[in-house]
mmCIF file of C-alpha atoms in Angstrom:
data_model
loop_
_atom_site.group_PDB
_atom_site.id
_atom_site.type_symbol
_atom_site.label_atom_id
_atom_site.label_comp_id
_atom_site.label_asym_id
_atom_site.label_seq_id
_atom_site.Cartn_x
_atom_site.Cartn_y
_atom_site.Cartn_z
ATOM 1 C CA UNK A 1 0.000 0.000 0.000
ATOM 2 C CA UNK A 2 1.013 3.654 -0.379
ATOM 3 C CA UNK A 3 1.921 5.426 2.853
ATOM 4 C CA UNK A 4 3.093 8.988 3.613
ATOM 5 C CA UNK A 5 6.025 9.450 5.976
ATOM 6 C CA UNK A 6 6.333 12.890 7.585
ATOM 7 C CA UNK A 7 9.655 14.249 8.770
ATOM 8 C CA UNK A 8 10.994 17.567 10.012
ATOM 9 C CA UNK A 9 10.262 20.557 7.829
ATOM 10 C CA UNK A 10 7.604 19.361 7.156
ATOM 11 C CA UNK A 11 8.868 17.042 4.467
ATOM 12 C CA UNK A 12 6.749 14.159 3.162
ATOM 13 C CA UNK A 13 7.734 11.119 1.092
ATOM 14 C CA UNK A 14 5.418 8.434 -0.254
ATOM 15 C CA UNK A 15 6.585 4.846 0.268
ATOM 16 C CA UNK A 16 5.288 1.340 -0.348
ATOM 17 C CA UNK A 17 4.464 -0.438 2.916
ATOM 18 C CA UNK A 18 2.789 -3.716 3.886
ATOM 19 C CA UNK A 19 -0.875 -3.533 4.895
ATOM 20 C CA UNK A 20 -0.964 -3.512 8.723
ATOM 21 C CA UNK A 21 -2.607 -6.326 10.664
ATOM 22 C CA UNK A 22 -5.089 -5.524 13.482
ATOM 23 C CA UNK A 23 -4.708 -7.185 16.857
ATOM 24 C CA UNK A 24 -7.676 -8.745 18.651
ATOM 25 C CA UNK A 25 -9.037 -5.366 19.788
ATOM 26 C CA UNK A 26 -8.366 -3.356 16.662
ATOM 27 C CA UNK A 27 -10.006 -2.542 13.357
ATOM 28 C CA UNK A 28 -8.307 -2.360 9.967
ATOM 29 C CA UNK A 29 -9.863 0.444 7.928
ATOM 30 C CA UNK A 30 -9.518 1.149 4.214
ATOM 31 C CA UNK A 31 -8.977 4.897 4.370
ATOM 32 C CA UNK A 32 -11.214 6.913 2.068
ATOM 33 C CA UNK A 33 -10.341 10.321 3.524
ATOM 34 C CA UNK A 34 -7.688 11.274 6.075
ATOM 35 C CA UNK A 35 -7.774 14.400 8.165
ATOM 36 C CA UNK A 36 -4.776 16.409 9.340
ATOM 37 C CA UNK A 37 -3.793 18.262 12.498
ATOM 38 C CA UNK A 38 -1.141 20.830 13.491
ATOM 39 C CA UNK A 39 0.638 18.156 15.535
ATOM 40 C CA UNK A 40 1.406 16.372 12.269
ATOM 41 C CA UNK A 41 4.117 18.915 11.467
ATOM 42 C CA UNK A 42 4.984 19.905 15.037
ATOM 43 C CA UNK A 43 5.888 16.449 16.373
ATOM 44 C CA UNK A 44 8.481 15.633 13.676
ATOM 45 C CA UNK A 45 10.142 18.965 14.452
ATOM 46 C CA UNK A 46 10.051 18.168 18.164
ATOM 47 C CA UNK A 47 11.183 14.541 18.090
ATOM 48 C CA UNK A 48 13.158 14.490 14.862
ATOM 49 C CA UNK A 49 11.643 11.211 13.699
ATOM 50 C CA UNK A 50 9.973 10.233 10.431
ATOM 51 C CA UNK A 51 6.681 8.338 10.725
ATOM 52 C CA UNK A 52 3.116 8.270 9.427
ATOM 53 C CA UNK A 53 1.649 11.101 11.534
ATOM 54 C CA UNK A 54 -1.994 10.805 10.423
ATOM 55 C CA UNK A 55 -4.557 10.118 13.144
ATOM 56 C CA UNK A 56 -7.952 11.101 11.677
ATOM 57 C CA UNK A 57 -9.456 8.167 9.765
ATOM 58 C CA UNK A 58 -12.641 8.023 7.708
ATOM 59 C CA UNK A 59 -13.279 4.958 5.620
ATOM 60 C CA UNK A 60 -14.634 1.435 5.377
ATOM 61 C CA UNK A 61 -13.883 -1.456 7.714
ATOM 62 C CA UNK A 62 -11.701 -4.020 5.969
ATOM 63 C CA UNK A 63 -11.007 -6.461 8.802
ATOM 64 C CA UNK A 64 -11.654 -6.754 12.549
ATOM 65 C CA UNK A 65 -9.858 -8.429 15.432
ATOM 66 C CA UNK A 66 -11.258 -11.395 17.348
ATOM 67 C CA UNK A 67 -12.620 -9.281 20.231
ATOM 68 C CA UNK A 68 -14.276 -6.606 18.086
ATOM 69 C CA UNK A 69 -18.070 -6.771 18.476
ATOM 70 C CA UNK A 70 -19.411 -3.459 17.105
ATOM 71 C CA UNK A 71 -17.958 -3.467 13.616
ATOM 72 C CA UNK A 72 -17.792 -5.700 10.577
ATOM 73 C CA UNK A 73 -16.225 -5.451 7.123
ATOM 74 C CA UNK A 74 -18.081 -2.952 4.953
ATOM 75 C CA UNK A 75 -19.113 -0.598 7.780
ATOM 76 C CA UNK A 76 -18.679 3.150 7.217
ATOM 77 C CA UNK A 77 -16.645 4.472 10.143
ATOM 78 C CA UNK A 78 -14.424 7.206 11.466
ATOM 79 C CA UNK A 79 -11.697 6.600 14.009
ATOM 80 C CA UNK A 80 -8.936 8.151 16.088
ATOM 81 C CA UNK A 81 -5.658 6.332 15.474
ATOM 82 C CA UNK A 82 -3.338 6.045 18.471
ATOM 83 C CA UNK A 83 -0.754 8.788 18.018
ATOM 84 C CA UNK A 84 2.857 7.918 17.234
ATOM 85 C CA UNK A 85 2.116 4.229 16.651
ATOM 86 C CA UNK A 86 2.215 2.276 13.368
ATOM 87 C CA UNK A 87 -0.841 2.179 11.138
ATOM 88 C CA UNK A 88 -1.645 5.890 10.855
ATOM 89 C CA UNK A 89 -4.206 7.447 8.540
ATOM 90 C CA UNK A 90 -1.746 8.773 5.945
ATOM 91 C CA UNK A 91 -2.003 5.505 4.035
ATOM 92 C CA UNK A 92 -4.382 3.316 2.049
ATOM 93 C CA UNK A 93 -5.113 1.286 5.188
ATOM 94 C CA UNK A 94 -5.000 2.322 8.841
ATOM 95 C CA UNK A 95 -5.400 0.768 12.276
ATOM 96 C CA UNK A 96 -7.643 1.957 15.122
ATOM 97 C CA UNK A 97 -8.690 0.516 18.454
ATOM 98 C CA UNK A 98 -12.337 -0.474 18.509
ATOM 99 C CA UNK A 99 -13.138 1.906 21.384
ATOM 100 C CA UNK A 100 -11.956 4.937 19.378
ATOM 101 C CA UNK A 101 -13.833 3.866 16.232
ATOM 102 C CA UNK A 102 -17.432 4.926 15.581
ATOM 103 C CA UNK A 103 -20.089 4.451 12.922
ATOM 104 C CA UNK A 104 -20.931 7.407 10.703
ATOM 105 C CA UNK A 105 -24.450 8.034 9.391
ATOM 106 C CA UNK A 106 -25.210 7.528 5.707
ATOM 107 C CA UNK A 107 -25.684 11.271 5.203
ATOM 108 C CA UNK A 108 -22.276 12.125 6.722
ATOM 109 C CA UNK A 109 -19.553 12.372 4.094
ATOM 110 C CA UNK A 110 -16.141 10.851 4.604
ATOM 111 C CA UNK A 111 -14.695 14.355 4.276
ATOM 112 C CA UNK A 112 -16.769 15.642 7.200
ATOM 113 C CA UNK A 113 -16.078 12.536 9.263
ATOM 114 C CA UNK A 114 -12.313 12.847 8.754
ATOM 115 C CA UNK A 115 -12.389 16.276 10.419
ATOM 116 C CA UNK A 116 -13.848 14.964 13.664
ATOM 117 C CA UNK A 117 -11.888 12.352 15.676
ATOM 118 C CA UNK A 118 -8.820 14.016 17.222
ATOM 119 C CA UNK A 119 -10.112 17.590 17.457
ATOM 120 C CA UNK A 120 -13.602 16.765 18.707
ATOM 121 C CA UNK A 121 -12.250 14.434 21.362
ATOM 122 C CA UNK A 122 -9.745 17.090 22.417
ATOM 123 C CA UNK A 123 -12.664 19.458 22.983
ATOM 124 C CA UNK A 124 -14.548 16.849 25.017
ATOM 125 C CA UNK A 125 -11.541 16.031 27.192
ATOM 126 C CA UNK A 126 -10.893 19.726 27.747
ATOM 127 C CA UNK A 127 -14.450 20.622 28.780
ATOM 128 C CA UNK A 128 -15.366 17.608 30.850
ATOM 129 C CA UNK A 129 -12.163 16.002 32.107
ATOM 130 C CA UNK A 130 -10.010 19.089 32.613
ATOM 131 C CA UNK A 131 -12.482 21.903 33.340
ATOM 132 C CA UNK A 132 -15.003 19.641 35.090
ATOM 133 C CA UNK A 133 -18.036 21.100 33.313
ATOM 134 C CA UNK A 134 -21.283 19.079 33.335
ATOM 135 C CA UNK A 135 -21.542 16.397 30.669
ATOM 136 C CA UNK A 136 -24.526 16.911 28.334
ATOM 137 C CA UNK A 137 -26.708 14.122 29.775
ATOM 138 C CA UNK A 138 -26.076 14.956 33.441
ATOM 139 C CA UNK A 139 -28.607 16.519 35.846
ATOM 140 C CA UNK A 140 -26.104 19.349 36.321
ATOM 141 C CA UNK A 141 -26.340 20.171 32.608
ATOM 142 C CA UNK A 142 -30.119 20.392 32.840
ATOM 143 C CA UNK A 143 -29.811 22.698 35.841
ATOM 144 C CA UNK A 144 -27.272 24.865 34.007
ATOM 145 C CA UNK A 145 -30.042 26.057 31.686
ATOM 146 C CA UNK A 146 -31.170 28.456 34.405
ATOM 147 C CA UNK A 147 -27.747 29.335 35.850
ATOM 148 C CA UNK A 148 -25.128 31.238 33.810
ATOM 149 C CA UNK A 149 -21.815 29.412 33.420
ATOM 150 C CA UNK A 150 -19.580 31.715 31.372
ATOM 151 C CA UNK A 151 -16.886 29.911 29.384
ATOM 152 C CA UNK A 152 -14.039 31.493 27.424
ATOM 153 C CA UNK A 153 -13.189 29.605 24.220
ATOM 154 C CA UNK A 154 -10.041 31.191 22.835
ATOM 155 C CA UNK A 155 -9.515 30.096 19.233
ATOM 156 C CA UNK A 156 -13.186 29.300 18.724
ATOM 157 C CA UNK A 157 -12.876 29.001 14.928
ATOM 158 C CA UNK A 158 -10.269 26.251 15.196
ATOM 159 C CA UNK A 159 -11.453 22.663 14.950
ATOM 160 C CA UNK A 160 -11.068 22.146 18.700
ATOM 161 C CA UNK A 161 -12.806 25.455 19.341
ATOM 162 C CA UNK A 162 -15.789 24.832 17.067
ATOM 163 C CA UNK A 163 -16.361 21.403 18.623
ATOM 164 C CA UNK A 164 -16.090 22.910 22.097
ATOM 165 C CA UNK A 165 -18.778 25.454 21.167
ATOM 166 C CA UNK A 166 -21.119 22.680 20.020
ATOM 167 C CA UNK A 167 -20.542 20.483 23.071
ATOM 168 C CA UNK A 168 -20.911 23.421 25.441
ATOM 169 C CA UNK A 169 -24.275 24.162 23.827
ATOM 170 C CA UNK A 170 -25.398 20.596 24.572
ATOM 171 C CA UNK A 171 -24.381 21.102 28.198
ATOM 172 C CA UNK A 172 -26.359 24.367 28.479
ATOM 173 C CA UNK A 173 -23.145 26.276 29.131
ATOM 174 C CA UNK A 174 -23.693 29.979 28.459
ATOM 175 C CA UNK A 175 -22.615 32.616 27.818
ATOM 176 C CA UNK A 176 -19.882 31.417 25.490
ATOM 177 C CA UNK A 177 -17.185 34.067 25.312
ATOM 178 C CA UNK A 178 -15.514 33.215 22.015
ATOM 179 C CA UNK A 179 -12.347 34.672 20.538
ATOM 180 C CA UNK A 180 -11.758 34.331 16.785
ATOM 181 C CA UNK A 181 -10.368 36.287 13.849
ATOM 182 C CA UNK A 182 -10.786 35.847 10.110
ATOM 183 C CA UNK A 183 -13.341 33.074 10.617
ATOM 184 C CA UNK A 184 -15.456 34.810 13.245
ATOM 185 C CA UNK A 185 -18.527 34.598 10.976
ATOM 186 C CA UNK A 186 -18.108 30.827 11.025
ATOM 187 C CA UNK A 187 -18.303 30.853 14.828
ATOM 188 C CA UNK A 188 -21.371 33.088 14.770
ATOM 189 C CA UNK A 189 -23.343 30.275 13.118
ATOM 190 C CA UNK A 190 -22.841 28.058 16.170
ATOM 191 C CA UNK A 191 -23.492 30.423 19.080
ATOM 192 C CA UNK A 192 -26.704 31.771 20.625
ATOM 193 C CA UNK A 193 -26.662 35.531 21.067
ATOM 194 C CA UNK A 194 -29.966 35.330 22.950
ATOM 195 C CA UNK A 195 -28.122 33.500 25.740
ATOM 196 C CA UNK A 196 -25.338 36.047 25.957
ATOM 197 C CA UNK A 197 -22.843 34.344 23.644
ATOM 198 C CA UNK A 198 -20.355 36.684 21.968
ATOM 199 C CA UNK A 199 -17.503 36.543 19.469
ATOM 200 C CA UNK A 200 -14.565 38.865 20.072
ATOM 201 C CA UNK A 201 -12.150 39.593 17.207
ATOM 202 C CA UNK A 202 -8.535 39.180 18.352
ATOM 203 C CA UNK A 203 -7.390 41.339 15.425
ATOM 204 C CA UNK A 204 -8.653 44.386 17.330
ATOM 205 C CA UNK A 205 -5.727 44.040 19.753
ATOM 206 C CA UNK A 206 -5.086 42.530 23.172
ATOM 207 C CA UNK A 207 -6.625 45.316 25.229
ATOM 208 C CA UNK A 208 -9.803 45.267 23.140
ATOM 209 C CA UNK A 209 -10.057 41.500 23.545
ATOM 210 C CA UNK A 210 -9.552 41.608 27.309
ATOM 211 C CA UNK A 211 -11.977 44.484 27.807
ATOM 212 C CA UNK A 212 -14.686 42.835 25.714
ATOM 213 C CA UNK A 213 -14.353 39.508 27.545
ATOM 214 C CA UNK A 214 -14.416 41.190 30.956
ATOM 215 C CA UNK A 215 -17.515 43.186 29.983
ATOM 216 C CA UNK A 216 -19.318 40.084 28.720
ATOM 217 C CA UNK A 217 -18.309 38.052 31.769
ATOM 218 C CA UNK A 218 -19.416 40.826 34.117
ATOM 219 C CA UNK A 219 -22.979 40.599 32.835
ATOM 220 C CA UNK A 220 -23.120 37.004 34.103
ATOM 221 C CA UNK A 221 -21.339 37.372 37.415
ATOM 222 C CA UNK A 222 -17.779 36.664 36.262
ATOM 223 C CA UNK A 223 -15.985 33.788 34.580
ATOM 224 C CA UNK A 224 -14.219 30.754 36.068
ATOM 225 C CA UNK A 225 -13.603 28.489 33.077
ATOM 226 C CA UNK A 226 -11.495 28.901 29.955
ATOM 227 C CA UNK A 227 -10.376 26.650 27.122
ATOM 228 C CA UNK A 228 -7.384 28.018 25.248
ATOM 229 C CA UNK A 229 -7.400 26.282 21.861
ATOM 230 C CA UNK A 230 -4.500 28.509 20.760
ATOM 231 C CA UNK A 231 -2.190 28.193 23.782
ATOM 232 C CA UNK A 232 0.552 30.425 22.409
ATOM 233 C CA UNK A 233 1.191 34.056 21.650
ATOM 234 C CA UNK A 234 -0.970 36.488 23.607
ATOM 235 C CA UNK A 235 -3.841 34.096 24.355
ATOM 236 C CA UNK A 236 -2.375 32.958 27.677
ATOM 237 C CA UNK A 237 -1.670 36.445 29.003
ATOM 238 C CA UNK A 238 -5.046 37.727 27.809
ATOM 239 C CA UNK A 239 -6.943 34.979 29.612
ATOM 240 C CA UNK A 240 -4.902 35.653 32.736
ATOM 241 C CA UNK A 241 -5.714 39.357 32.565
ATOM 242 C CA UNK A 242 -9.427 38.608 32.172
ATOM 243 C CA UNK A 243 -9.401 36.481 35.329
ATOM 244 C CA UNK A 244 -7.436 39.185 37.159
ATOM 245 C CA UNK A 245 -9.825 42.004 36.217
ATOM 246 C CA UNK A 246 -12.924 39.923 36.927
ATOM 247 C CA UNK A 247 -11.578 39.226 40.433
ATOM 248 C CA UNK A 248 -10.901 42.919 40.990
ATOM 249 C CA UNK A 249 -14.372 43.871 39.810
ATOM 250 C CA UNK A 250 -15.975 41.427 42.230
ATOM 251 C CA UNK A 251 -14.337 42.855 45.310
ATOM 252 C CA UNK A 252 -10.621 42.621 44.834
ATOM 253 C CA UNK A 253 -10.206 39.041 46.017
ATOM 254 C CA UNK A 254 -7.820 36.511 44.565
ATOM 255 C CA UNK A 255 -8.565 35.294 41.066
ATOM 256 C CA UNK A 256 -9.869 31.761 40.843
ATOM 257 C CA UNK A 257 -10.995 29.392 38.157
ATOM 258 C CA UNK A 258 -9.699 26.816 35.695
ATOM 259 C CA UNK A 259 -7.900 27.149 32.383
ATOM 260 C CA UNK A 260 -6.918 24.265 30.131
ATOM 261 C CA UNK A 261 -4.475 24.481 27.233
ATOM 262 C CA UNK A 262 -4.054 22.305 24.157
ATOM 263 C CA UNK A 263 -0.278 22.787 24.044
ATOM 264 C CA UNK A 264 2.328 22.086 26.701
ATOM 265 C CA UNK A 265 5.140 24.371 27.787
ATOM 266 C CA UNK A 266 5.478 27.173 30.301
ATOM 267 C CA UNK A 267 2.316 29.201 30.845
ATOM 268 C CA UNK A 268 3.261 32.701 32.010
ATOM 269 C CA UNK A 269 0.774 35.415 32.887
ATOM 270 C CA UNK A 270 -1.840 33.525 34.888
ATOM 271 C CA UNK A 271 -2.688 34.932 38.321
ATOM 272 C CA UNK A 272 -2.245 32.810 41.427
ATOM 273 C CA UNK A 273 -5.396 30.904 42.296
ATOM 274 C CA UNK A 274 -6.159 29.955 38.694
ATOM 275 C CA UNK A 275 -5.803 26.229 38.153
ATOM 276 C CA UNK A 276 -4.136 25.325 34.873
ATOM 277 C CA UNK A 277 -4.007 22.023 33.031
ATOM 278 C CA UNK A 278 -2.896 20.594 29.704
ATOM 279 C CA UNK A 279 -5.436 18.719 27.601
ATOM 280 C CA UNK A 280 -3.790 15.630 26.106
ATOM 281 C CA UNK A 281 -6.214 13.798 23.842
ATOM 282 C CA UNK A 282 -3.994 10.719 23.895
ATOM 283 C CA UNK A 283 -5.491 9.950 27.309
ATOM 284 C CA UNK A 284 -8.385 8.178 25.554
ATOM 285 C CA UNK A 285 -5.897 5.505 24.519
ATOM 286 C CA UNK A 286 -4.692 5.192 28.109
ATOM 287 C CA UNK A 287 -6.461 6.071 31.369
ATOM 288 C CA UNK A 288 -9.579 7.595 29.768
ATOM 289 C CA UNK A 289 -10.627 4.725 27.479
ATOM 290 C CA UNK A 290 -14.189 4.646 28.819
ATOM 291 C CA UNK A 291 -14.550 8.384 28.321
ATOM 292 C CA UNK A 292 -13.377 8.067 24.723
ATOM 293 C CA UNK A 293 -15.669 5.122 24.044
ATOM 294 C CA UNK A 294 -18.749 7.027 25.205
ATOM 295 C CA UNK A 295 -18.037 10.347 23.542
ATOM 296 C CA UNK A 296 -17.131 8.943 20.137
ATOM 297 C CA UNK A 297 -20.521 7.261 20.057
ATOM 298 C CA UNK A 298 -22.126 10.473 21.272
ATOM 299 C CA UNK A 299 -20.557 12.285 18.300
ATOM 300 C CA UNK A 300 -22.089 9.682 15.975
ATOM 301 C CA UNK A 301 -25.508 10.244 17.509
ATOM 302 C CA UNK A 302 -25.075 14.009 17.159
ATOM 303 C CA UNK A 303 -24.217 13.637 13.488
ATOM 304 C CA UNK A 304 -27.321 11.534 12.918
ATOM 305 C CA UNK A 305 -29.607 13.906 14.833
ATOM 306 C CA UNK A 306 -28.091 16.999 13.243
ATOM 307 C CA UNK A 307 -26.919 18.925 16.315
ATOM 308 C CA UNK A 308 -23.257 18.027 15.809
ATOM 309 C CA UNK A 309 -21.386 19.184 12.700
ATOM 310 C CA UNK A 310 -17.884 18.521 11.486
ATOM 311 C CA UNK A 311 -15.510 21.438 11.054
ATOM 312 C CA UNK A 312 -15.445 22.913 7.552
ATOM 313 C CA UNK A 313 -13.053 21.037 5.286
ATOM 314 C CA UNK A 314 -10.832 21.804 2.340
ATOM 315 C CA UNK A 315 -9.846 18.851 0.156
ATOM 316 C CA UNK A 316 -6.179 19.188 -0.741
ATOM 317 C CA UNK A 317 -5.560 17.792 -4.247
ATOM 318 C CA UNK A 318 -3.279 14.836 -4.822
ATOM 319 C CA UNK A 319 -4.268 12.589 -1.960
ATOM 320 C CA UNK A 320 -1.192 11.648 0.069
ATOM 321 C CA UNK A 321 0.814 13.800 -2.316
ATOM 322 C CA UNK A 322 -0.929 16.898 -0.946
ATOM 323 C CA UNK A 323 0.078 16.358 2.676
ATOM 324 C CA UNK A 324 3.312 18.356 2.545
ATOM 325 C CA UNK A 325 1.508 21.387 1.107
ATOM 326 C CA UNK A 326 -1.236 21.169 3.739
ATOM 327 C CA UNK A 327 1.155 20.781 6.666
ATOM 328 C CA UNK A 328 3.245 23.676 5.400
ATOM 329 C CA UNK A 329 0.102 25.807 5.272
ATOM 330 C CA UNK A 330 -0.734 24.773 8.829
ATOM 331 C CA UNK A 331 2.780 25.673 9.951
ATOM 332 C CA UNK A 332 2.517 29.064 8.267
ATOM 333 C CA UNK A 333 -0.895 29.844 9.791
ATOM 334 C CA UNK A 334 -2.764 29.890 6.492
ATOM 335 C CA UNK A 335 -5.674 27.717 7.648
ATOM 336 C CA UNK A 336 -8.578 29.653 9.160
ATOM 337 C CA UNK A 337 -11.714 27.865 10.321
ATOM 338 C CA UNK A 338 -10.985 24.891 8.081
ATOM 339 C CA UNK A 339 -9.602 21.341 8.244
ATOM 340 C CA UNK A 340 -7.363 20.056 5.491
ATOM 341 C CA UNK A 341 -8.356 16.561 4.334
ATOM 342 C CA UNK A 342 -7.019 14.155 1.709
ATOM 343 C CA UNK A 343 -8.852 11.709 -0.554
ATOM 344 C CA UNK A 344 -6.541 8.731 -0.611
ATOM 345 C CA UNK A 345 -7.761 7.515 -4.018
ATOM 346 C CA UNK A 346 -6.273 10.672 -5.578
ATOM 347 C CA UNK A 347 -2.760 9.537 -4.631
ATOM 348 C CA UNK A 348 -0.549 8.758 -7.606
ATOM 349 C CA UNK A 349 -0.138 4.999 -7.946
ATOM 350 C CA UNK A 350 -3.117 4.019 -5.769
ATOM 351 C CA UNK A 351 -5.353 1.413 -7.366
ATOM 352 C CA UNK A 352 -2.806 0.466 -10.006
#
């Protein structure tokens, strides 16, 4: 089979590899469309290795392991491949664990499905495991409909951000204090202004962003939760300043609350009393397997019922041959409110 190997740069080469074999708890999927993520160019630069970095799978089940009970050959599925392991999605065939594989409805395209697994699960882990917000089916979520729970979503037009907006809506979390830029109109389609949701344009400058978030939070009694889907540049300091000013406005006490980031590294600018965490989506292949199992199936239900939508996609021509261009665009910040995806059948040499 054809497989794309990503190395530092990013630089991508297409190689011929054997079709991987699933173990007893895995599914072999013929990849129709693969998604991409910023980590796909960042990790080779960080670790210096050269591997198949793809983790977002959308395709058709080819073969299942002995313990797999939900899937059979021919099923239309999407899946989250375990990061930095063999059998990634940048290939004609990919491997996924059964608990991070989910059925996709007939009306959901493979392109839309390929935009979901890693980013949507990152949003779920961030909101519910790291920030401790009420899960959509919980009694606390029902009660939240009558009690404001302001939530900052910084980078709301990103894939993680747009999924966080949708999940927060299901949990009755409002007002949503969203920060976006070029794709702010995209975010507007997912929020509810009647419930106090706002979109602040970061291009207006840091002080304008902070002031607007503080003003919006003040109308609902302050803010104690933030998801930073950017986690670099001024986003960290701006969130910290919002928490600081909100605390001052409420009587000058110490700032308190929770912030979770999607990138590691030092986080300067947060006031004491604000709890910070890193959201690592790989936890659903480790200690949070049950969480991943439930939420991937919840995404499938949302797709079928229409309240959950995949991030907008852009099909990059050339199949696997388009990966280097897409990852370079991600590195250079050219993607705005869009997921780059690849139709594997367009790869030169596939099917011959």
